[in-house]
mmCIF file of C-alpha atoms in Angstrom:
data_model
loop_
_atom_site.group_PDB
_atom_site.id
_atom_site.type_symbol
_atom_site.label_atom_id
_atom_site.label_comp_id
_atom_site.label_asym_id
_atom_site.label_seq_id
_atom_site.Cartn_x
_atom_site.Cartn_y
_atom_site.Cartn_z
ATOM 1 C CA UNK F 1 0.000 0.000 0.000
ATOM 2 C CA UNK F 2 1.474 3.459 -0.865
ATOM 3 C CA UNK F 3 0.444 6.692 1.133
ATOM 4 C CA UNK F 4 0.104 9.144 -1.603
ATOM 5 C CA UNK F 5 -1.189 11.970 0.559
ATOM 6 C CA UNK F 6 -2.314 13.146 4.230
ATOM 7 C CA UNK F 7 -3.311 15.900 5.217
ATOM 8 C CA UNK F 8 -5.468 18.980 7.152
ATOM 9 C CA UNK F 9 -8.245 20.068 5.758
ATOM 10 C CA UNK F 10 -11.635 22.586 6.347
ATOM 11 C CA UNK F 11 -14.015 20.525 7.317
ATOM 12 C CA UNK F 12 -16.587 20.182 4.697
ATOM 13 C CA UNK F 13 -19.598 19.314 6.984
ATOM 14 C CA UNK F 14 -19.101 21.874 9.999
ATOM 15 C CA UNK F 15 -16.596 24.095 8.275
ATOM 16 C CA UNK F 16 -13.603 24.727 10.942
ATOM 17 C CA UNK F 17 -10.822 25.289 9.341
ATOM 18 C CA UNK F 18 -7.582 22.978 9.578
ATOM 19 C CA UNK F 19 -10.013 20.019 11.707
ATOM 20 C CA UNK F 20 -10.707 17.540 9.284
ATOM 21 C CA UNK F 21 -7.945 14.723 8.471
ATOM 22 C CA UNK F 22 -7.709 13.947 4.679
ATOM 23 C CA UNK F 23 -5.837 10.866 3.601
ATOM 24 C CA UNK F 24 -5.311 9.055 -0.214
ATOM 25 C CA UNK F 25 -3.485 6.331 -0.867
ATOM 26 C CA UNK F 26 -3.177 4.481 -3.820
ATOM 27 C CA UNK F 27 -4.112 0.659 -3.449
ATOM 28 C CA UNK F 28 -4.592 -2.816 -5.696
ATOM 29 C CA UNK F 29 -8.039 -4.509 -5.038
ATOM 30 C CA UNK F 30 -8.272 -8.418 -6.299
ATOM 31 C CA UNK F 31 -10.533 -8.892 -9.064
ATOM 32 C CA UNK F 32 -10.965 -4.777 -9.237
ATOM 33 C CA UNK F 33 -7.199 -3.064 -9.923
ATOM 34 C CA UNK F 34 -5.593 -0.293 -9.104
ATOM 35 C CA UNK F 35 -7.918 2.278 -6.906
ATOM 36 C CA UNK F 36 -7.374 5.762 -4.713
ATOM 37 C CA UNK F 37 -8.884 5.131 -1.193
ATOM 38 C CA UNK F 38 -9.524 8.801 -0.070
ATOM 39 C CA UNK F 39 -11.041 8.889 4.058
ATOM 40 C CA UNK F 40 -12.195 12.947 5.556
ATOM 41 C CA UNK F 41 -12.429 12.390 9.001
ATOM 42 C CA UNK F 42 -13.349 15.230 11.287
ATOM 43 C CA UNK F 43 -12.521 15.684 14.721
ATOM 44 C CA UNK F 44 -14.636 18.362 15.925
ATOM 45 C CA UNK F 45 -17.911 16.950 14.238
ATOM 46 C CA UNK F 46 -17.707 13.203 13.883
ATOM 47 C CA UNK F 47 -17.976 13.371 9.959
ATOM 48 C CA UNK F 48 -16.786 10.711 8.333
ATOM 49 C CA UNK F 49 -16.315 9.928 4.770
ATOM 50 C CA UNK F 50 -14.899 7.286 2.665
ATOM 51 C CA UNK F 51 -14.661 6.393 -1.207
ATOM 52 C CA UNK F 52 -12.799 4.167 -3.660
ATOM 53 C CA UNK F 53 -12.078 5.605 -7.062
ATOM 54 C CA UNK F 54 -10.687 3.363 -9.842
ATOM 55 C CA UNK F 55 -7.780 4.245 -11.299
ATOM 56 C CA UNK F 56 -8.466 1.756 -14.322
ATOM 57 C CA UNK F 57 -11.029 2.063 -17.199
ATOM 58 C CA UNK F 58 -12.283 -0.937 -18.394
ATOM 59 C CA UNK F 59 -14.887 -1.619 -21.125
ATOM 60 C CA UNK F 60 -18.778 -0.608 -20.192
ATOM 61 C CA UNK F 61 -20.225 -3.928 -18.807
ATOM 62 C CA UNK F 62 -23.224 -5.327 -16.898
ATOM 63 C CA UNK F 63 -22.634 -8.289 -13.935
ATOM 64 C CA UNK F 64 -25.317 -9.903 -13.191
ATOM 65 C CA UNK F 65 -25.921 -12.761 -10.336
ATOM 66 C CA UNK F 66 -29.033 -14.811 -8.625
ATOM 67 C CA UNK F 67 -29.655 -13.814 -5.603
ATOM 68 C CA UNK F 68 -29.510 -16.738 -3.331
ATOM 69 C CA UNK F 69 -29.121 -18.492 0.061
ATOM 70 C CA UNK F 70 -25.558 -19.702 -1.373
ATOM 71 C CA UNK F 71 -24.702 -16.764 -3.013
ATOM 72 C CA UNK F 72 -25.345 -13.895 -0.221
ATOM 73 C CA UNK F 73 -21.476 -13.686 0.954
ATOM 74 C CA UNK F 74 -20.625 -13.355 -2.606
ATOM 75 C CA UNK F 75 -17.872 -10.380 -2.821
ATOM 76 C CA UNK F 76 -19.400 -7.077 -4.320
ATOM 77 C CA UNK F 77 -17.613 -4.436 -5.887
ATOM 78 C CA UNK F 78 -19.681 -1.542 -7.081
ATOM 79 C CA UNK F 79 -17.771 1.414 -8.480
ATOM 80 C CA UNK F 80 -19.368 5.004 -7.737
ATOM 81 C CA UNK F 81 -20.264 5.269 -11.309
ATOM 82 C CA UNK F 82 -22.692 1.806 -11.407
ATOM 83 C CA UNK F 83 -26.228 1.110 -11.437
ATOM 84 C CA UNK F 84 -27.705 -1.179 -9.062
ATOM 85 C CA UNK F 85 -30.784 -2.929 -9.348
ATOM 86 C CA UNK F 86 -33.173 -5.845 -8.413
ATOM 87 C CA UNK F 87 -35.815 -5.767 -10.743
ATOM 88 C CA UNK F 88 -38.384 -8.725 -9.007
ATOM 89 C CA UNK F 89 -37.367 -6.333 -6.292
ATOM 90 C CA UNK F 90 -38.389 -3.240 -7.694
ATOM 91 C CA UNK F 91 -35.372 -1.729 -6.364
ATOM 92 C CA UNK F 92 -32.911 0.293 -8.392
ATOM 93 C CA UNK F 93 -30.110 2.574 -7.042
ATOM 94 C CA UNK F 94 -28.315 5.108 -9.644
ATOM 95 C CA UNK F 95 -25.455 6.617 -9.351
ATOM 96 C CA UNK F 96 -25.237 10.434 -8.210
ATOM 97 C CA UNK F 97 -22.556 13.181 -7.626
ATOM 98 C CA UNK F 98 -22.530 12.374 -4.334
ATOM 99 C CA UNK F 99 -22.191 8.369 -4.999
ATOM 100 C CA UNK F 100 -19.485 6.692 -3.492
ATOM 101 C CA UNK F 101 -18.123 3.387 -4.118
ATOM 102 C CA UNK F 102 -17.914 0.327 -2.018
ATOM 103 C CA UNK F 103 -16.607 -3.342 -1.407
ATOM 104 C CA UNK F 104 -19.659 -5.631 0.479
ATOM 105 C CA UNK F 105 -21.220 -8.553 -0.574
ATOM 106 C CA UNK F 106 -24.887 -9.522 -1.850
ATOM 107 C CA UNK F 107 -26.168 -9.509 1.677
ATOM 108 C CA UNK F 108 -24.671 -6.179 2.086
ATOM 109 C CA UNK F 109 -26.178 -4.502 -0.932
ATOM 110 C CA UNK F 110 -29.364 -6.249 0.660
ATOM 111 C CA UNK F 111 -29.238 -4.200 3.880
ATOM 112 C CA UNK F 112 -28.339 -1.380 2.334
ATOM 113 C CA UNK F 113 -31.571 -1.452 0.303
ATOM 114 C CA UNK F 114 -33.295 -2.497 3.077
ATOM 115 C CA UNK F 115 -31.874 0.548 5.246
ATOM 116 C CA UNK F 116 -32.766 2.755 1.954
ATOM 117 C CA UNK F 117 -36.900 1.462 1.854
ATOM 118 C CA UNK F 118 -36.735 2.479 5.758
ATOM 119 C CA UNK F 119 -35.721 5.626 5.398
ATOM 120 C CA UNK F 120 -38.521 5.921 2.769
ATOM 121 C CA UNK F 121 -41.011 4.316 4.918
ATOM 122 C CA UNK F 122 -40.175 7.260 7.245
ATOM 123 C CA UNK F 123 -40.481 10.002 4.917
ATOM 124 C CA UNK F 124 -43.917 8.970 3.022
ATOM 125 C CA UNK F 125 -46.994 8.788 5.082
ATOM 126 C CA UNK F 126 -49.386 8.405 2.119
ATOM 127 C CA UNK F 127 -51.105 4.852 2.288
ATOM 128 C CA UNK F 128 -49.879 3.494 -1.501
ATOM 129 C CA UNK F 129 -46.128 4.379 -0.882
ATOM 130 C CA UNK F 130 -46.232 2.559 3.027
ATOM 131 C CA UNK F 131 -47.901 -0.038 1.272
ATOM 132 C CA UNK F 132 -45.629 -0.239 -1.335
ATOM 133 C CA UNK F 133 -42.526 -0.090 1.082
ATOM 134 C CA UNK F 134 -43.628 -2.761 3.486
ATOM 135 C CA UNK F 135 -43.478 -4.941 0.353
ATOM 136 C CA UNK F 136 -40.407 -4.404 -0.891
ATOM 137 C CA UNK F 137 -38.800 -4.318 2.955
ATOM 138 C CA UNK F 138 -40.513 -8.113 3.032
ATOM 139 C CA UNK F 139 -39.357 -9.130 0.049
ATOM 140 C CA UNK F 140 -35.655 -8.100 0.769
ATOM 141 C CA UNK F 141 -35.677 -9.850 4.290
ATOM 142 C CA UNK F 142 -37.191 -13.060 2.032
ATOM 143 C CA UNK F 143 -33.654 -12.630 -0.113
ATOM 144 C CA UNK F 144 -31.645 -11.997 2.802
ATOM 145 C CA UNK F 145 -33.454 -15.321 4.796
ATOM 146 C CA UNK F 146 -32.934 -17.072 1.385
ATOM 147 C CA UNK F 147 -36.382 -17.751 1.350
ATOM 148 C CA UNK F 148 -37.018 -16.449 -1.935
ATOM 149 C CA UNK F 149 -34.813 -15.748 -5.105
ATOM 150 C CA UNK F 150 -34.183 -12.552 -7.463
ATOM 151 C CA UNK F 151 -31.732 -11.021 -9.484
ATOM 152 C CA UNK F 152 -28.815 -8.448 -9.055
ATOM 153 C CA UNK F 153 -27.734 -6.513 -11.609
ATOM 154 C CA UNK F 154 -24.765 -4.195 -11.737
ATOM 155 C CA UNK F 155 -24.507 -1.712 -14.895
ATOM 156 C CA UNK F 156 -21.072 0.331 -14.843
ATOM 157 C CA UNK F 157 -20.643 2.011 -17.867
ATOM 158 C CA UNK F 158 -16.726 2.293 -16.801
ATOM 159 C CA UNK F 159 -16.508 -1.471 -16.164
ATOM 160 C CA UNK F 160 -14.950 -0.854 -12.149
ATOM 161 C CA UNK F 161 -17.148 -2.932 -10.780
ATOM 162 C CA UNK F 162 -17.091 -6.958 -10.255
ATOM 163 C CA UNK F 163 -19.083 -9.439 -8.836
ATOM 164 C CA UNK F 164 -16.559 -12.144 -7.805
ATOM 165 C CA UNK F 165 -18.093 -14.982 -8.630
ATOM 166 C CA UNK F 166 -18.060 -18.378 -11.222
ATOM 167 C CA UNK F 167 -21.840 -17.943 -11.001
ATOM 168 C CA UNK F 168 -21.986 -14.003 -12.009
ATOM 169 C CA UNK F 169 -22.442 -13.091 -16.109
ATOM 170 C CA UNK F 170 -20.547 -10.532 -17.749
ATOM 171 C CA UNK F 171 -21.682 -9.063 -20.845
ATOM 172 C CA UNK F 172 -21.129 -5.624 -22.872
ATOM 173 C CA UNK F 173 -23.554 -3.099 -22.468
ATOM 174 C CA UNK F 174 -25.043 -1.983 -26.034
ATOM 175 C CA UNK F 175 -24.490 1.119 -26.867
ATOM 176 C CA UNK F 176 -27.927 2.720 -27.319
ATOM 177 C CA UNK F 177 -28.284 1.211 -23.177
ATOM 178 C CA UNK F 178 -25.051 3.315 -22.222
ATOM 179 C CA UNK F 179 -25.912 5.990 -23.049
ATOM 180 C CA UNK F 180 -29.120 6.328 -20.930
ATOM 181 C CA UNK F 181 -27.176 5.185 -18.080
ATOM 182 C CA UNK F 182 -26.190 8.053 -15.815
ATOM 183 C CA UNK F 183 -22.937 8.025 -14.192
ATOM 184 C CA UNK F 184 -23.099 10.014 -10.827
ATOM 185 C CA UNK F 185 -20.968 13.174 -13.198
ATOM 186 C CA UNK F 186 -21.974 16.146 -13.980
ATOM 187 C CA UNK F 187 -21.350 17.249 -17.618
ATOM 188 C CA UNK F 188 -21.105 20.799 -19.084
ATOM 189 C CA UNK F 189 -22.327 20.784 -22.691
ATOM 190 C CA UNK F 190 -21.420 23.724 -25.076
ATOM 191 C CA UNK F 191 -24.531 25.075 -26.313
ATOM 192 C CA UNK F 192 -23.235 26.244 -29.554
ATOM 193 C CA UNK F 193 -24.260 30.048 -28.577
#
């Protein structure tokens, strides 16, 4: 592992000046390549923050794996540019500028999801969308019991991410797919004026 920086920084959630610890280092991930780890971590507030940025570009591609009882420790890598879905589900997670990327595994992205749908449950008070959460939060604790099946899909239209699996599929994403895939970037387009 080599430290590429560390360093004092403003912290970007409270704002103090010279608080916040900032640290990048440059690692290799099995299965994923070369990546930055960058970690904020203030003292004064508690924020924390953590990402892993691939250093490699690889062809746009689409991993896909059933969800199982013998495939929930399955390793997940899923770059801060990918798409994450589970269509029987009706789950589907897109990448945004604040996306970050992460190493879990299936039961992981599972929690998260189910984490995500409580949060939502929380927020909407109308009857359809509790009604529609409670069955999606019972349908993800069926996948993470193994008492039902589904599957995960993972579109990154840099290629960073992985299942690491014999069981997952890899194919190419076509091209009139990528480009309605967003990436979590924001682009400036010239407007010609």
């Amino acid at each position: 592992m080599t430290e590429l920086n560390e360093m004092v920084i403003k912290c970007p959630a409270c704002g103090v000046e010279k608080v916040a610890k900032s640290i990048m280092r440059e690692i290799e991930i099995p299965h994923f390549g070369n990546v930055l780890e960058t970690t904020i971590h203030c003292d004064n507030c508690g924020f924390k923050h953590n990402d892993i940025i691939s250093l490699d570009q690889n062809e746009p591609a689409e991993y896909t794996l059933d969800i199982k009882k013998e495939t929930l420790s399955v390793r997940i890598v899923r770059a801060q540019s990918a798409t994450v879905s589970i269509p029987e589900v009706g789950i589907k997670v897109e990448p945004g500028p604040k996306s970050e990327g992460y190493v879990t595994n299936v039961e992981g992205i599972l929690v998260r999801f189910k984490d995500a749908t409580l949060k939502a449950l929380n927020l909407f008070t109308d009857e359809k969308s509790t009604k529609n959460a409670k069955i999606t939060l019972e349908k993800i604790e069926n996948l993470i019991n193994g008492e039902e099946t589904a599957t995960l899909i993972i579109e990154d239209p840099f290629g960073q991410s992985n299942i690491v699996s014999d069981d997952a599929k890899v194919s190419p994403i076509p091209e009139e797919k990528l480009r309605e895939l967003k990436t979590g970037f924001t682009i400036i387009e010239e407007n010609g004026e």
